[in-house]
Amino acid sequence: AADRPLAGRRALVTSGPTREPIDPVRYLSNHSSGKQGHAIAAALAALGAETTLVTGPVALADPPGPRVVRVESAEEMLAACRAALPVEVAVCAAAVADWRVAGVAGQKLKKDGGGPPRLELAENPDILATLSKPGPQRPRLVVGFAAETERLVEQAIAKRARKGCDWILANDVSAPTGTFGGDSNRIHLIGGSDDPQAVESWPVLSKTEVARRLARRIAESLGD
Ligand code: C5P
């Protein structure tokens, strides 16, 4: 039906931060709210897609529609994404921690007078790049985000090529726009046409509107 153009399609969305353990009681993380990712999962489900939302720890209620899979670390997020395949479209909106702690302590680290512990970090998997790799399980459409404070479009074009995804939604996170933790976003879509340099600039929209617009754009792209 015209109001459910994604009926019969499968979608995957990542959202929120990840939490990387240091020991059984401590972790490294970031300030991602999950607002944009959750809104995208809800919008895809509203258009009829059978949607899996893989989310790190957030303070948001589960959106209506998607199946919600809760994870903590980047490695858990990647495993949950793989388990959700195959899908026709994947949208990576999570703020995945770039690093995890190598050799997580099995017991709570103690102040034993020997000075602060040294944390050794290891690189986390890049979920967007992993999902974008060519292969039988690759979604037809893989969408990533780029948050930049300068040379927005230029860096987003480079990021799209580096990650191997189809579309990048670039947003300006420099101070005046208030994107971080806020409720609105100014998006520049890269990769939405045959010209990899072409930029489709959207007006300032609420995160809910960005999600609806992206979901409609995805439905158009997947066709019937
Ligand atoms: O490299 P950068 O973090 O700027 O790229 C942002 C995009 O990559 C977002 O779509 C984010 O969800 C995704 N990403 C990911 N796994 C990572 C790092 C980023 O999926 N480890």
XYZ file of C-alpha atoms and ligand atoms in Angstrom:
245
model
C 0.000 0.000 0.000
C 1.107 3.577 -0.612
C 1.281 4.359 3.108
C 3.429 1.271 3.865
C 5.948 1.243 0.996
C 8.471 -0.774 3.033
C 6.094 -3.661 3.801
C 7.932 -6.950 3.269
C 11.353 -5.243 3.603
C 13.791 -5.864 6.444
C 15.723 -3.030 8.093
C 18.479 -2.732 10.698
C 19.263 0.419 12.691
C 22.011 1.003 15.251
C 21.490 3.664 17.897
C 22.903 5.130 21.098
C 26.390 4.941 22.563
C 28.337 1.820 23.360
C 29.725 1.067 26.791
C 33.191 -0.451 26.990
C 33.975 -2.186 30.294
C 37.090 -1.395 32.329
C 36.287 -3.817 35.145
C 33.000 -5.286 36.464
C 31.768 -1.885 37.694
C 33.347 0.743 35.386
C 33.175 1.643 31.703
C 34.121 4.094 28.932
C 31.289 5.645 26.926
C 30.013 8.854 25.280
C 27.055 11.233 25.389
C 25.001 9.882 22.481
C 21.290 10.142 23.339
C 20.024 7.680 20.736
C 17.309 10.145 19.668
C 18.136 10.114 15.961
C 18.658 6.347 15.674
C 15.498 5.513 17.608
C 13.476 7.940 15.464
C 14.834 6.324 12.284
C 13.919 2.824 13.473
C 10.410 4.027 14.341
C 10.030 5.762 10.954
C 11.143 2.676 8.990
C 8.754 0.492 10.989
C 5.957 3.021 10.402
C 6.479 2.598 6.644
C 6.046 -1.146 7.080
C 9.639 -2.410 7.351
C 10.343 -5.340 9.640
C 12.877 -3.401 11.675
C 15.521 -4.438 14.191
C 16.856 -1.652 16.411
C 20.209 -2.555 17.979
C 20.835 -0.051 20.726
C 23.432 0.730 23.336
C 22.313 1.983 26.754
C 19.953 4.969 26.379
C 17.394 6.721 28.561
C 14.707 6.512 25.858
C 11.604 4.331 25.829
C 11.521 1.623 23.175
C 9.979 3.096 20.023
C 6.760 1.462 18.828
C 7.256 -0.925 15.937
C 10.850 -2.185 15.843
C 12.181 -5.289 17.547
C 14.660 -3.879 20.063
C 17.946 -5.627 20.859
C 19.879 -4.095 23.753
C 23.653 -4.334 23.815
C 26.487 -2.684 25.693
C 29.833 -2.949 23.906
C 30.772 -2.385 20.258
C 31.598 -6.075 19.872
C 28.132 -7.002 21.173
C 26.582 -4.436 18.833
C 28.367 -5.935 15.839
C 27.318 -9.476 16.819
C 23.678 -8.356 17.193
C 23.827 -6.636 13.788
C 25.197 -9.765 12.130
C 22.438 -11.815 13.770
C 19.822 -9.442 12.300
C 20.994 -10.069 8.714
C 19.870 -10.392 6.007
C 18.257 -6.967 5.671
C 17.646 -4.748 2.652
C 18.700 -1.576 4.426
C 21.027 -0.845 7.349
C 21.290 2.574 8.991
C 24.198 3.071 11.390
C 23.322 5.926 13.728
C 25.080 4.606 16.836
C 28.005 6.487 18.362
C 30.203 3.431 18.640
C 33.206 3.869 20.936
C 36.349 3.869 18.822
C 38.313 2.011 21.476
C 37.707 -0.598 24.115
C 39.888 -1.515 27.082
C 42.285 -4.323 26.262
C 42.296 -6.995 28.944
C 39.210 -6.076 30.990
C 39.889 -6.714 34.693
C 37.936 -9.658 36.112
C 37.683 -8.004 39.524
C 37.099 -4.390 40.531
C 40.331 -2.429 40.261
C 41.412 -1.250 43.724
C 43.189 1.846 44.971
C 46.071 -0.096 46.389
C 48.489 2.819 46.814
C 50.408 1.845 43.706
C 49.090 4.810 41.721
C 46.383 4.925 39.085
C 46.085 1.975 36.724
C 47.152 2.361 33.100
C 44.450 1.496 30.625
C 45.573 -0.057 27.401
C 43.107 0.474 24.565
C 42.317 -1.685 21.551
C 40.548 -0.632 18.356
C 36.847 -1.501 18.141
C 35.304 -2.979 15.006
C 33.780 -0.439 12.626
C 30.203 -1.674 12.279
C 29.325 0.566 9.338
C 32.425 -0.508 7.388
C 31.829 -4.162 8.266
C 28.207 -4.096 7.076
C 29.321 -2.281 3.902
C 31.796 -4.970 2.850
C 30.794 -6.648 -0.407
C 29.383 -10.128 0.018
C 26.188 -12.156 -0.111
C 24.917 -10.649 3.174
C 25.545 -7.015 2.245
C 22.363 -4.951 2.552
C 21.285 -3.326 -0.704
C 21.517 0.048 0.978
C 23.902 0.962 3.806
C 23.575 4.404 5.376
C 26.000 6.069 7.776
C 26.298 9.385 9.559
C 29.128 11.877 9.694
C 29.250 14.490 12.417
C 31.783 17.171 11.562
C 32.634 20.652 12.735
C 34.390 21.853 9.549
C 34.682 21.013 5.829
C 31.504 19.007 6.334
C 30.720 17.874 2.807
C 34.323 17.238 1.799
C 34.942 15.033 4.825
C 31.634 13.227 4.380
C 32.459 12.364 0.756
C 35.802 10.957 1.908
C 34.108 9.053 4.745
C 31.612 7.466 2.376
C 34.440 6.159 0.193
C 36.482 4.963 3.178
C 33.616 3.087 4.816
C 32.168 1.698 1.589
C 28.616 2.680 2.487
C 26.052 3.999 -0.006
C 24.766 7.134 1.683
C 26.244 9.424 4.294
C 24.071 11.834 6.228
C 26.426 14.615 7.214
C 25.499 16.968 9.989
C 27.246 20.035 11.263
C 27.926 19.649 14.972
C 29.720 22.967 15.427
C 28.272 24.966 18.306
C 25.527 27.222 16.810
C 23.514 24.345 15.332
C 22.981 22.596 18.692
C 22.802 19.109 17.168
C 24.443 17.318 20.061
C 21.787 16.139 22.485
C 19.415 18.587 20.805
C 16.240 17.864 18.898
C 17.095 19.169 15.454
C 19.536 18.469 12.694
C 20.659 20.021 9.413
C 21.470 17.169 7.053
C 23.476 17.001 3.853
C 22.872 13.699 2.053
C 25.787 12.363 0.029
C 25.483 9.366 -2.313
C 21.769 9.729 -3.002
C 22.290 10.119 -6.746
C 24.620 8.738 -9.418
C 27.052 11.586 -8.834
C 29.181 10.767 -5.740
C 30.010 14.460 -5.325
C 26.365 15.569 -5.406
C 24.960 16.956 -2.169
C 21.311 17.095 -1.221
C 20.912 19.650 1.548
C 17.861 19.377 3.761
C 16.484 22.280 5.773
C 16.889 22.318 9.562
C 14.518 19.595 10.714
C 13.617 17.938 13.981
C 15.231 14.532 14.449
C 11.770 13.017 13.977
C 11.395 14.824 10.637
C 14.902 13.786 9.565
C 13.915 10.201 10.329
C 10.663 10.421 8.350
C 12.381 12.008 5.398
C 15.160 9.409 5.425
C 12.647 6.558 5.649
C 10.712 7.940 2.648
C 13.964 8.384 0.723
C 14.928 4.775 1.534
C 11.515 3.535 0.364
C 11.956 5.410 -2.944
C 15.434 4.013 -3.394
C 14.432 0.397 -2.741
C 11.447 0.751 -5.080
C 8.844 -1.957 -5.348
O 34.253 7.173 11.715
P 33.106 7.896 12.290
O 32.815 7.492 13.709
O 33.135 9.378 12.130
O 31.857 7.431 11.401
C 30.563 7.658 11.789
C 29.673 6.605 11.198
O 30.251 5.309 11.348
C 28.338 6.510 11.889
O 27.379 6.080 10.944
C 28.581 5.448 12.956
O 27.381 4.813 13.360
C 29.488 4.495 12.218
N 30.440 3.755 13.064
C 30.253 2.395 13.285
N 31.172 1.687 14.042
C 32.255 2.317 14.544
C 32.447 3.701 14.328
C 31.525 4.396 13.596
O 29.257 1.830 12.817
N 33.131 1.621 15.271
